[in-house]
Amino acid sequence: MIPTTQVKTGNCIVVDGDPHVVLDRRHITLARKSGKIQLKLRNLRTGLSTERRFASDEKVEIATIEETRMQYLYEDGELYYFMNTENYEQIAINAELIGDNRYYLTEGLVISVSFFEGKAIGVRSPKAVVLEVVETEPALKHATAQAQLKPAVTNTGLKVNVPSFIEPGDKIKVNTETGEYLERA
């Protein structure tokens, strides 16, 4: 337990039994009273953001979040299956928790899974992944050297704008934070 005055942006704390990451912290001074600490929090289980005020002498518990490297195996309906790369233990994670990361999951990809009290609460893909283009418009006949982009669909269902020289079957590198084309792989 630490005083709320020592909580910093980026810390993970336990509020009402759920882990929260601190997005913003403000110290509010009140006339003739002790100050308050206002924290903007994001619940790591639900993804919802809230603001909460704490007395400056109040204490909060630091959340112990464990990061584990896991290899993506396959998807079965609403569940995605991963294997721990150290002990080969397999787990299933709900599609809701995977979110938009599903567009970057390819068989064998190693990602980071966050655990709180033994339960998966989040996944983080690598900064860039290699995907195969399965559908796009044909290359323009007189394409210039200027960057002209066209829509494409990858083998994971991700829709991304690619340069005009990219054709179906090409492998491309995609930024997982922005979903943008980076380069041909």
C-alpha positions as a LaTeX table, in Angstrom:
\begin{tabular}{lrrr}
\hline
Residue & $x$ (\AA) & $y$ (\AA) & $z$ (\AA) \\
\hline
Met1 & 0.00 & 0.00 & 0.00 \\
Ile2 & 1.25 & 3.44 & $-0.91$ \\
Pro3 & $-0.19$ & 6.91 & $-0.26$ \\
Thr4 & $-2.11$ & 8.37 & $-3.20$ \\
Thr5 & 0.34 & 11.29 & $-3.19$ \\
Gln6 & 3.01 & 8.87 & $-4.47$ \\
Val7 & 0.91 & 7.40 & $-7.29$ \\
Lys8 & 2.29 & 8.37 & $-10.71$ \\
Thr9 & 0.93 & 8.24 & $-14.26$ \\
Gly10 & 1.46 & 4.73 & $-15.65$ \\
Asn11 & 1.23 & 2.97 & $-12.26$ \\
Cys12 & $-1.17$ & 0.03 & $-11.92$ \\
Ile13 & $-3.32$ & 0.14 & $-8.78$ \\
Val14 & $-6.18$ & $-1.93$ & $-7.38$ \\
Val15 & $-9.50$ & $-0.07$ & $-7.01$ \\
Asp16 & $-12.63$ & $-1.95$ & $-5.93$ \\
Gly17 & $-10.84$ & $-5.27$ & $-6.53$ \\
Asp18 & $-9.99$ & $-4.52$ & $-10.18$ \\
Pro19 & $-6.61$ & $-3.51$ & $-11.63$ \\
His20 & $-6.51$ & 0.01 & $-13.09$ \\
Val21 & $-3.77$ & 1.88 & $-14.93$ \\
Val22 & $-3.34$ & 5.56 & $-13.99$ \\
Leu23 & $-3.78$ & 7.68 & $-17.14$ \\
Asp24 & $-3.57$ & 11.10 & $-15.48$ \\
Arg25 & $-2.95$ & 12.47 & $-11.98$ \\
Arg26 & $-3.84$ & 15.89 & $-10.56$ \\
His27 & $-3.41$ & 17.33 & $-7.10$ \\
Ile28 & $-6.37$ & 19.53 & $-6.17$ \\
Thr29 & $-5.94$ & 21.97 & $-3.28$ \\
Leu30 & $-9.03$ & 22.99 & $-1.37$ \\
Ala31 & $-9.26$ & 26.09 & 0.85 \\
Arg32 & $-8.78$ & 25.22 & 4.55 \\
Lys33 & $-8.87$ & 21.50 & 3.82 \\
Ser34 & $-6.32$ & 18.91 & 2.92 \\
Gly35 & $-5.81$ & 18.41 & $-0.79$ \\
Lys36 & $-7.32$ & 15.71 & $-2.93$ \\
Ile37 & $-5.67$ & 13.53 & $-5.53$ \\
Gln38 & $-7.76$ & 13.13 & $-8.68$ \\
Leu39 & $-6.82$ & 10.13 & $-10.81$ \\
Lys40 & $-8.01$ & 9.28 & $-14.29$ \\
Leu41 & $-8.06$ & 5.48 & $-14.40$ \\
Arg42 & $-8.64$ & 2.77 & $-17.01$ \\
Asn43 & $-9.96$ & $-0.56$ & $-15.76$ \\
Leu44 & $-7.71$ & $-3.28$ & $-17.18$ \\
Arg45 & $-10.49$ & $-5.89$ & $-17.07$ \\
Thr46 & $-13.26$ & $-3.87$ & $-18.75$ \\
Gly47 & $-11.31$ & $-1.13$ & $-20.58$ \\
Leu48 & $-13.60$ & 1.58 & $-19.16$ \\
Ser49 & $-12.09$ & 4.92 & $-18.09$ \\
Thr50 & $-13.20$ & 6.71 & $-14.93$ \\
Glu51 & $-12.09$ & 9.58 & $-12.72$ \\
Arg52 & $-11.79$ & 9.11 & $-8.99$ \\
Arg53 & $-10.82$ & 11.42 & $-6.12$ \\
Phe54 & $-8.83$ & 10.24 & $-3.13$ \\
Ala55 & $-7.91$ & 12.02 & 0.09 \\
Ser56 & $-4.21$ & 12.88 & 0.13 \\
Asp57 & $-3.69$ & 10.65 & 3.19 \\
Glu58 & $-5.55$ & 7.68 & 1.64 \\
Lys59 & $-3.56$ & 4.60 & 0.61 \\
Val60 & $-3.98$ & 2.38 & $-2.46$ \\
Glu61 & $-2.65$ & $-1.05$ & $-3.34$ \\
Ile62 & $-0.21$ & $-1.44$ & $-6.21$ \\
Ala63 & $-1.47$ & $-4.09$ & $-8.68$ \\
Thr64 & 0.92 & $-6.91$ & $-9.50$ \\
Ile65 & 0.64 & $-7.43$ & $-13.24$ \\
Glu66 & 2.58 & $-10.34$ & $-14.72$ \\
Glu67 & 3.65 & $-10.25$ & $-18.38$ \\
Thr68 & 4.05 & $-13.62$ & $-20.09$ \\
Arg69 & 5.26 & $-14.32$ & $-23.63$ \\
Met70 & 2.78 & $-16.59$ & $-25.37$ \\
Gln71 & 2.57 & $-18.07$ & $-28.86$ \\
Tyr72 & $-0.69$ & $-17.79$ & $-30.80$ \\
Leu73 & $-2.00$ & $-21.21$ & $-31.86$ \\
Tyr74 & $-5.50$ & $-20.91$ & $-33.34$ \\
Glu75 & $-8.99$ & $-19.41$ & $-33.06$ \\
Asp76 & $-12.17$ & $-21.36$ & $-32.35$ \\
Gly77 & $-15.27$ & $-19.18$ & $-32.49$ \\
Glu78 & $-15.09$ & $-16.65$ & $-29.65$ \\
Leu79 & $-11.91$ & $-18.11$ & $-28.13$ \\
Tyr80 & $-8.27$ & $-17.61$ & $-29.10$ \\
Tyr81 & $-5.75$ & $-20.22$ & $-27.94$ \\
Phe82 & $-2.20$ & $-19.40$ & $-26.83$ \\
Met83 & 0.71 & $-21.44$ & $-25.49$ \\
Asn84 & 3.18 & $-20.29$ & $-22.85$ \\
Thr85 & 6.61 & $-20.44$ & $-24.51$ \\
Glu86 & 8.33 & $-21.48$ & $-21.26$ \\
Asn87 & 6.15 & $-24.29$ & $-19.84$ \\
Tyr88 & 3.97 & $-25.12$ & $-22.91$ \\
Glu89 & 0.76 & $-24.56$ & $-20.91$ \\
Gln90 & $-2.19$ & $-23.58$ & $-23.14$ \\
Ile91 & $-4.87$ & $-21.00$ & $-22.34$ \\
Ala92 & $-7.97$ & $-19.70$ & $-24.12$ \\
Ile93 & $-8.65$ & $-15.95$ & $-24.23$ \\
Asn94 & $-12.06$ & $-14.46$ & $-25.07$ \\
Ala95 & $-12.34$ & $-12.51$ & $-28.35$ \\
Glu96 & $-13.57$ & $-9.46$ & $-26.42$ \\
Leu97 & $-10.24$ & $-9.25$ & $-24.58$ \\
Ile98 & $-8.27$ & $-9.70$ & $-27.81$ \\
Gly99 & $-10.10$ & $-6.78$ & $-29.45$ \\
Asp100 & $-8.50$ & $-5.35$ & $-32.60$ \\
Asn101 & $-5.33$ & $-7.36$ & $-31.94$ \\
Arg102 & $-7.14$ & $-10.21$ & $-33.74$ \\
Tyr103 & $-6.21$ & $-8.57$ & $-37.06$ \\
Tyr104 & $-2.51$ & $-9.07$ & $-36.30$ \\
Leu105 & $-2.60$ & $-12.66$ & $-35.01$ \\
Thr106 & $-0.97$ & $-15.19$ & $-37.31$ \\
Glu107 & $-0.15$ & $-18.77$ & $-36.38$ \\
Gly108 & 3.07 & $-18.93$ & $-34.37$ \\
Leu109 & 3.19 & $-15.19$ & $-33.52$ \\
Val110 & 4.60 & $-14.52$ & $-30.05$ \\
Ile111 & 2.75 & $-11.82$ & $-28.08$ \\
Ser112 & 2.74 & $-10.51$ & $-24.51$ \\
Val113 & $-0.23$ & $-11.45$ & $-22.30$ \\
Ser114 & $-0.88$ & $-9.55$ & $-19.03$ \\
Phe115 & $-2.17$ & $-11.50$ & $-16.02$ \\
Phe116 & $-3.72$ & $-10.23$ & $-12.77$ \\
Glu117 & $-4.36$ & $-12.78$ & $-10.03$ \\
Gly118 & $-3.91$ & $-15.61$ & $-12.54$ \\
Lys119 & $-6.45$ & $-14.29$ & $-15.08$ \\
Ala120 & $-5.57$ & $-12.82$ & $-18.47$ \\
Ile121 & $-6.51$ & $-9.13$ & $-18.58$ \\
Gly122 & $-4.82$ & $-7.89$ & $-21.75$ \\
Val123 & $-2.72$ & $-8.72$ & $-24.79$ \\
Arg124 & $-0.05$ & $-6.72$ & $-26.57$ \\
Ser125 & 1.10 & $-7.48$ & $-30.11$ \\
Pro126 & 4.61 & $-6.73$ & $-31.36$ \\
Lys127 & 5.07 & $-3.23$ & $-32.84$ \\
Ala128 & 4.94 & $-4.63$ & $-36.40$ \\
Val129 & 3.78 & $-7.90$ & $-37.98$ \\
Val130 & 4.08 & $-9.48$ & $-41.41$ \\
Leu131 & 0.75 & $-10.23$ & $-43.12$ \\
Glu132 & $-0.15$ & $-11.57$ & $-46.56$ \\
Val133 & $-2.29$ & $-9.53$ & $-48.95$ \\
Val134 & $-5.19$ & $-11.69$ & $-50.19$ \\
Glu135 & $-7.26$ & $-9.08$ & $-52.01$ \\
Thr136 & $-6.50$ & $-5.75$ & $-53.69$ \\
Glu137 & $-7.18$ & $-3.85$ & $-56.87$ \\
Pro138 & $-4.87$ & $-4.55$ & $-59.84$ \\
Ala139 & $-1.76$ & $-2.39$ & $-60.16$ \\
Leu140 & $-2.25$ & 0.83 & $-62.07$ \\
Lys141 & $-0.77$ & 0.70 & $-65.56$ \\
His142 & 0.93 & 4.07 & $-65.51$ \\
Ala143 & 1.68 & 4.34 & $-61.80$ \\
Thr144 & 3.91 & 7.28 & $-61.04$ \\
Ala145 & 6.68 & 7.43 & $-58.48$ \\
Gln146 & 4.37 & 9.38 & $-56.21$ \\
Ala147 & 2.73 & 7.44 & $-53.42$ \\
Gln148 & $-0.71$ & 6.38 & $-54.62$ \\
Leu149 & $-2.47$ & 4.14 & $-52.14$ \\
Lys150 & $-5.15$ & 1.54 & $-52.79$ \\
Pro151 & $-7.21$ & $-0.57$ & $-50.38$ \\
Ala152 & $-6.13$ & $-4.13$ & $-49.60$ \\
Val153 & $-7.32$ & $-6.97$ & $-47.35$ \\
Thr154 & $-4.86$ & $-9.23$ & $-45.51$ \\
Asn155 & $-5.13$ & $-12.91$ & $-44.60$ \\
Thr156 & $-6.35$ & $-11.88$ & $-41.12$ \\
Gly157 & $-9.13$ & $-9.62$ & $-42.45$ \\
Leu158 & $-7.32$ & $-6.33$ & $-41.80$ \\
Lys159 & $-8.17$ & $-3.58$ & $-44.29$ \\
Val160 & $-5.11$ & $-1.45$ & $-45.01$ \\
Asn161 & $-4.07$ & 1.07 & $-47.66$ \\
Val162 & $-1.02$ & $-0.09$ & $-49.62$ \\
Pro163 & 1.09 & 1.36 & $-52.46$ \\
Ser164 & $-0.12$ & 0.62 & $-55.99$ \\
Phe165 & 2.67 & $-1.93$ & $-56.70$ \\
Ile166 & 1.41 & $-4.37$ & $-54.01$ \\
Glu167 & $-0.48$ & $-7.37$ & $-55.43$ \\
Pro168 & $-2.33$ & $-10.36$ & $-53.92$ \\
Gly169 & 0.16 & $-12.85$ & $-52.46$ \\
Asp170 & 2.66 & $-10.16$ & $-51.43$ \\
Lys171 & 3.74 & $-10.05$ & $-47.79$ \\
Ile172 & 3.67 & $-6.66$ & $-46.10$ \\
Lys173 & 4.77 & $-5.31$ & $-42.73$ \\
Val174 & 2.01 & $-3.50$ & $-40.79$ \\
Asn175 & 2.29 & $-1.24$ & $-37.72$ \\
Thr176 & 0.07 & $-2.80$ & $-35.02$ \\
Glu177 & $-0.48$ & 0.50 & $-33.18$ \\
Thr178 & $-1.81$ & 2.44 & $-36.19$ \\
Gly179 & $-2.79$ & $-0.36$ & $-38.59$ \\
Glu180 & $-0.80$ & 1.32 & $-41.37$ \\
Tyr181 & 1.38 & $-0.23$ & $-44.08$ \\
Leu182 & 5.11 & 0.08 & $-43.31$ \\
Glu183 & 6.93 & $-1.77$ & $-46.09$ \\
Arg184 & 6.99 & $-4.85$ & $-48.27$ \\
Ala185 & 8.32 & $-7.82$ & $-46.30$ \\
\hline
\end{tabular}
